[in-house]
PDB file of C-alpha atoms in Angstrom:
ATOM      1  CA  UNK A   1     112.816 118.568 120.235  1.00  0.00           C
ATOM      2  CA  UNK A   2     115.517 120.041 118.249  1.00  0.00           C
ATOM      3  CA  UNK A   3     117.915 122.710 120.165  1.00  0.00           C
ATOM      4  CA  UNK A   4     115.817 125.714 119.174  1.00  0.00           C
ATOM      5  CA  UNK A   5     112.523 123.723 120.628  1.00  0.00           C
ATOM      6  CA  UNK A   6     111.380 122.974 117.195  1.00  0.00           C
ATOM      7  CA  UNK A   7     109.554 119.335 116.932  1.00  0.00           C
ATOM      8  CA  UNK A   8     110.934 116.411 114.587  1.00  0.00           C
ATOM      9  CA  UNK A   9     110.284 113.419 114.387  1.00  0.00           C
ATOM     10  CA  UNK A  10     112.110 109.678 114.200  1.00  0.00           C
ATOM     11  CA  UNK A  11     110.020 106.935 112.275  1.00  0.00           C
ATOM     12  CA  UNK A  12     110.363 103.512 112.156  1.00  0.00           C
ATOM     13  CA  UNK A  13     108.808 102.209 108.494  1.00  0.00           C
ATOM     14  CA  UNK A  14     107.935  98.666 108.199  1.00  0.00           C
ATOM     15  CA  UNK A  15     107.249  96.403 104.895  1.00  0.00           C
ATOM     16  CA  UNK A  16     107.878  93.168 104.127  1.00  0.00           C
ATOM     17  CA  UNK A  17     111.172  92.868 103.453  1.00  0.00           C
ATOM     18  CA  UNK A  18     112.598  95.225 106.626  1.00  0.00           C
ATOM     19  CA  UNK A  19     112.336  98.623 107.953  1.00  0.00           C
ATOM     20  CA  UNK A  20     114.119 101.960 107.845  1.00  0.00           C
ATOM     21  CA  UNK A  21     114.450 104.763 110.031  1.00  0.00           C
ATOM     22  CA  UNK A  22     113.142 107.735 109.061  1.00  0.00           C
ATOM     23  CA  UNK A  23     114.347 111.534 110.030  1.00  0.00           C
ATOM     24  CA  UNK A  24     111.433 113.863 109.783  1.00  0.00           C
ATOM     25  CA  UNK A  25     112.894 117.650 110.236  1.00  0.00           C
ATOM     26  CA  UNK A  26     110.998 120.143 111.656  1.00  0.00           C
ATOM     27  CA  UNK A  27     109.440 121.974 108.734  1.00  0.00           C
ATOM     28  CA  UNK A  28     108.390 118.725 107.131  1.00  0.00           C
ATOM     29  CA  UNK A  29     107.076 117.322 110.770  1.00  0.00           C
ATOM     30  CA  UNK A  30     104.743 120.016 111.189  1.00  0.00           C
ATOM     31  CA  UNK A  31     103.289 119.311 107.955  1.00  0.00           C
ATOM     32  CA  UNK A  32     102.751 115.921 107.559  1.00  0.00           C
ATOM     33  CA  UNK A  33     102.302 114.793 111.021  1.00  0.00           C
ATOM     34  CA  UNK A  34      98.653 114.621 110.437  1.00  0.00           C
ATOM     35  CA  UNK A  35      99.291 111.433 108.604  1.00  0.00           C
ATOM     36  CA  UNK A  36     101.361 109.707 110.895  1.00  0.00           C
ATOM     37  CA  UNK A  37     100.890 107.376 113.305  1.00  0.00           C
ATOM     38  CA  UNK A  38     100.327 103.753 114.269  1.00  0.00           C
ATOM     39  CA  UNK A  39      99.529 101.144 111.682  1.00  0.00           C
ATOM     40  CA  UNK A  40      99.318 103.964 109.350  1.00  0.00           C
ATOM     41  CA  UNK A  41     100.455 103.120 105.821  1.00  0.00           C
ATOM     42  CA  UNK A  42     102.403 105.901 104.067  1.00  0.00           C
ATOM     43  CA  UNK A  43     104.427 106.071 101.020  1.00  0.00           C
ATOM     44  CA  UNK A  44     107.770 108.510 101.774  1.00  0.00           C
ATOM     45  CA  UNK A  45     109.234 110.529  99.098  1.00  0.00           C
ATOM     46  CA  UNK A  46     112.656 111.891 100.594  1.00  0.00           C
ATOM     47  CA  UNK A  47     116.727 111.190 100.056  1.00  0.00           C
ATOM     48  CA  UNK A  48     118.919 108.649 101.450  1.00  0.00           C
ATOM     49  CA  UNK A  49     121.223 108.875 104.199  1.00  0.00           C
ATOM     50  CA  UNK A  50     124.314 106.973 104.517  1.00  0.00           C
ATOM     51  CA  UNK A  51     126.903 107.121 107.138  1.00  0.00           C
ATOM     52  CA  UNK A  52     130.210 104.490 107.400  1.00  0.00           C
ATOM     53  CA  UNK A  53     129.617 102.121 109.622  1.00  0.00           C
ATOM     54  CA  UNK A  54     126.005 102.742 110.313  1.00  0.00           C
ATOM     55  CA  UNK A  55     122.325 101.925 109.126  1.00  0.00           C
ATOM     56  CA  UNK A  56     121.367 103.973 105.904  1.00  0.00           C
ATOM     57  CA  UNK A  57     118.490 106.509 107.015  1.00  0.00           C
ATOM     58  CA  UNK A  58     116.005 108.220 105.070  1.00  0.00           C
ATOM     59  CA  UNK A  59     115.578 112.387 105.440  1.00  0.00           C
ATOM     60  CA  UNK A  60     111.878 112.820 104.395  1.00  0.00           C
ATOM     61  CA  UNK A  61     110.770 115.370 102.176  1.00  0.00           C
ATOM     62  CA  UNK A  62     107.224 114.033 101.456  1.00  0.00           C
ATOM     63  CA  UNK A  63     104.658 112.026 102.856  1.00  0.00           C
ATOM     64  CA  UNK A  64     102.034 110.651 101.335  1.00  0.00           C
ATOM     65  CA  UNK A  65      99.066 108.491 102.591  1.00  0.00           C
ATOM     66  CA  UNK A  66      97.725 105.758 100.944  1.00  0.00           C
ATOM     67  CA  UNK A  67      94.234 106.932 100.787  1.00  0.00           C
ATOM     68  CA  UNK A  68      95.563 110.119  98.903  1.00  0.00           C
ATOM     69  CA  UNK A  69      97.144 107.970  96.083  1.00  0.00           C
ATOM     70  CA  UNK A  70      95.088 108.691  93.022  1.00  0.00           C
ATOM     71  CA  UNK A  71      92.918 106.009  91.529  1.00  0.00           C
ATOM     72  CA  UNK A  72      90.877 105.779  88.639  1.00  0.00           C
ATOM     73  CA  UNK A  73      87.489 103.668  88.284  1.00  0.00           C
ATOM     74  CA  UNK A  74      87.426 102.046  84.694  1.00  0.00           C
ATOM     75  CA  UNK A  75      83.978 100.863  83.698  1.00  0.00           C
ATOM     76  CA  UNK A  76      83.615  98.836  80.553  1.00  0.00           C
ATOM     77  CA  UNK A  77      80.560  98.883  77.886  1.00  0.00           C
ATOM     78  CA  UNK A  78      80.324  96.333  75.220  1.00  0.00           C
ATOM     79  CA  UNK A  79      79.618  99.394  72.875  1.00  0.00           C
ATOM     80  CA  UNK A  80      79.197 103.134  72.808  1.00  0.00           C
ATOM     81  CA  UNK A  81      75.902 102.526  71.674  1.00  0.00           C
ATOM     82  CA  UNK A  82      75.358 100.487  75.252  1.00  0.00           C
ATOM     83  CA  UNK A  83      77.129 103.296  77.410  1.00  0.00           C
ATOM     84  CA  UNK A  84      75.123 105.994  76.072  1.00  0.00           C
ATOM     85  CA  UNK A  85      71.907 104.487  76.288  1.00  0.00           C
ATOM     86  CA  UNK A  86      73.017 103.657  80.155  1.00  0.00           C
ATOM     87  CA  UNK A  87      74.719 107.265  80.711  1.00  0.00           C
ATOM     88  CA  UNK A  88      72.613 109.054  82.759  1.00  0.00           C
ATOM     89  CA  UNK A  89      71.403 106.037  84.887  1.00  0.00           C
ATOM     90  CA  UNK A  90      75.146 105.890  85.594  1.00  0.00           C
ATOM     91  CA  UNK A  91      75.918 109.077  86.433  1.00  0.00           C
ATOM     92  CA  UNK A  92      72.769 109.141  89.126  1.00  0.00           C
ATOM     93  CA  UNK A  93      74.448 106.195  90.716  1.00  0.00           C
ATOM     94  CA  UNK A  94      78.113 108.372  90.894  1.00  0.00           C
ATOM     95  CA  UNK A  95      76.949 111.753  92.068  1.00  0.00           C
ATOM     96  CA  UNK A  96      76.199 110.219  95.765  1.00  0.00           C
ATOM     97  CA  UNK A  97      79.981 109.232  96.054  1.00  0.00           C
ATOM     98  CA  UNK A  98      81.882 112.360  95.506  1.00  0.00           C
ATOM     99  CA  UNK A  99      85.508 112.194  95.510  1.00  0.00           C
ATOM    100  CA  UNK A 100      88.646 112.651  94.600  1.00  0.00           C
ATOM    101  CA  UNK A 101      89.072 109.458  92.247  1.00  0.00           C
ATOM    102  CA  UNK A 102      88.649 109.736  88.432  1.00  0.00           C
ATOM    103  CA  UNK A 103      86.104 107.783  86.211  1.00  0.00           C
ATOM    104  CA  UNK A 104      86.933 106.429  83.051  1.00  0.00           C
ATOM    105  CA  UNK A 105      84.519 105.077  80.645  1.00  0.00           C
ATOM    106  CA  UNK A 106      85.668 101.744  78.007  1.00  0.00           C
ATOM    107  CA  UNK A 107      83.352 100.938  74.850  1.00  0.00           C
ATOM    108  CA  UNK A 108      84.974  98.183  74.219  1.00  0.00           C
ATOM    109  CA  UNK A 109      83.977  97.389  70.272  1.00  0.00           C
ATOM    110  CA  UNK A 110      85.286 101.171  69.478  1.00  0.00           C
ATOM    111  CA  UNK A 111      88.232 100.704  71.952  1.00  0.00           C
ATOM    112  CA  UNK A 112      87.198 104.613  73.312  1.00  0.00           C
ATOM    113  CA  UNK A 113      88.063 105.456  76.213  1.00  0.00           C
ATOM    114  CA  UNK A 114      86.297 108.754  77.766  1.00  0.00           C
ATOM    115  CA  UNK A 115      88.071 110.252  81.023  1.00  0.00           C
ATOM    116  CA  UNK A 116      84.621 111.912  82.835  1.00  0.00           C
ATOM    117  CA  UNK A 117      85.274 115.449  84.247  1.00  0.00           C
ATOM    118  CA  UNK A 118      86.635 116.022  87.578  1.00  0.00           C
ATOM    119  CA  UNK A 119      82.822 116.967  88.967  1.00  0.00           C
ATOM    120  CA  UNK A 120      82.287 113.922  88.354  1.00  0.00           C
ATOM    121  CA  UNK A 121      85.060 111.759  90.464  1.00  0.00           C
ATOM    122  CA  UNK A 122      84.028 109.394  93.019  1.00  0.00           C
ATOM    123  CA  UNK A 123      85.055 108.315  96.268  1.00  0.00           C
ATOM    124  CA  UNK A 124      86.197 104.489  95.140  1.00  0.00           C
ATOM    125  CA  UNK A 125      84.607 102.310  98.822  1.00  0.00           C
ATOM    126  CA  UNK A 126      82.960  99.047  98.852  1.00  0.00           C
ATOM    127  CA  UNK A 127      78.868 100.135  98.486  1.00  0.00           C
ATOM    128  CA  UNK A 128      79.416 101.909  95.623  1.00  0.00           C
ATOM    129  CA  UNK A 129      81.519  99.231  93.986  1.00  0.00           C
ATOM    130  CA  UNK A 130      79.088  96.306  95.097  1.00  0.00           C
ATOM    131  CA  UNK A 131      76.299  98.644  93.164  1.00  0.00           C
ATOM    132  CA  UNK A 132      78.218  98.691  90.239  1.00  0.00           C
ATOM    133  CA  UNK A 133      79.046  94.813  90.081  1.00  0.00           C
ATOM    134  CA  UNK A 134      75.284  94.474  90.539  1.00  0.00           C
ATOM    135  CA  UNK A 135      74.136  96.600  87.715  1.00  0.00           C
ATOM    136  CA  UNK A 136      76.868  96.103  85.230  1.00  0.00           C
ATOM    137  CA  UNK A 137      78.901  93.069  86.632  1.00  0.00           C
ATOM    138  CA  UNK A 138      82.184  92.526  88.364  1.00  0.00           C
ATOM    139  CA  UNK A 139      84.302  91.687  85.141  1.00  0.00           C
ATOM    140  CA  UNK A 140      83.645  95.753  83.978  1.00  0.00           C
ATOM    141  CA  UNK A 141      84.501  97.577  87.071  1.00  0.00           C
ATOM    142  CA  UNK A 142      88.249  98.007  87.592  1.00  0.00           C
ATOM    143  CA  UNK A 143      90.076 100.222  89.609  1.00  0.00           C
ATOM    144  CA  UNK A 144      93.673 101.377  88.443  1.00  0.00           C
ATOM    145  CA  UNK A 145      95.639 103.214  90.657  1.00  0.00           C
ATOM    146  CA  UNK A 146      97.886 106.021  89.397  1.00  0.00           C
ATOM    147  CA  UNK A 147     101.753 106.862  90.238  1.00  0.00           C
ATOM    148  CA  UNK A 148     101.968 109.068  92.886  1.00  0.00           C
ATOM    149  CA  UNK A 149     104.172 111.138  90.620  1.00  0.00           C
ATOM    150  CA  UNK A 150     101.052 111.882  88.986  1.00  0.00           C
ATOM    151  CA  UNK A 151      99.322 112.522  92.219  1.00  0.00           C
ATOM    152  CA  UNK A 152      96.641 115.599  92.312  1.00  0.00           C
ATOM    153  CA  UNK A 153      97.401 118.034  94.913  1.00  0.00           C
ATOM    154  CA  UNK A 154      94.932 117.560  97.529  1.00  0.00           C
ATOM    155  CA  UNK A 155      94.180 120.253 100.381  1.00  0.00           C
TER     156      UNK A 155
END
């Protein structure tokens, strides 16, 4: 608690070459605390801290959880001939898996690429990608994920 009985927080952030501490003021506490917690994996956006003599800390101004980094699913036809004859077969096995992940569609002799509409993103988890290896196998289903500069405002 802060002197005015505001709450903030003090993180400890772990990879795999060290941690950091982490000041989380007030403001920015109450509105990412929803996302923190144990064994929680984060990115932080935020400014850097450094003191003589001491640890360098890291004053948070955004957090973001993994599971809100966008991704896109890439599927890849041989042809646009291929894709369209397969379109709406395709788009019957995406509508059960809404989400907030983009599809992108790859003909490969034509080199098109066709970015579907956002009523049509999916939520990118294992059942619907074993589906898709089944019907159109493993080697055309990829999943790119996007820079979280480019990150759609979720909420």
């Amino acid at each position: 608690l802060t002197r005015t009985n505001a709450q903030m927080a003090f993180l400890t952030i772990e990879d795999t070459l060290g941690t950091v501490e982490v000041i989380l003021f007030p403001r920015d506490y109450e509105a990412y605390k929803h996302c923190l917690g144990p064994e929680r994996k984060v990115f932080v956006r935020g400014r850097v801290s450094v003191e003589e003599e001491k640890d360098a800390k890291l004053i948070a101004q955004e957090i973001i959880p993994f599971e809100q980094v966008p991704r896109e699913l890439w599927i890849q036809f041989p042809d646009k001939e291929m894709f369209l004859r397969k379109e709406q077969e395709l788009y019957r096995r995406l509508e059960n898996s809404d989400g907030i992940d983009g599809v992108c569609i790859y003909c490969t002799a034509e080199r098109a690429v066709k970015h579907l509409p956002a009523s049509r993103n999916v939520r990118i988890e294992q059942a619907l990608l074993a589906e898709l290896w089944e019907e159109y196998g493993k080697e055309n289903i990829k999943i790119v994920e996007k820079s979280i500069d480019h990150r759609r405002k979720i909420g």
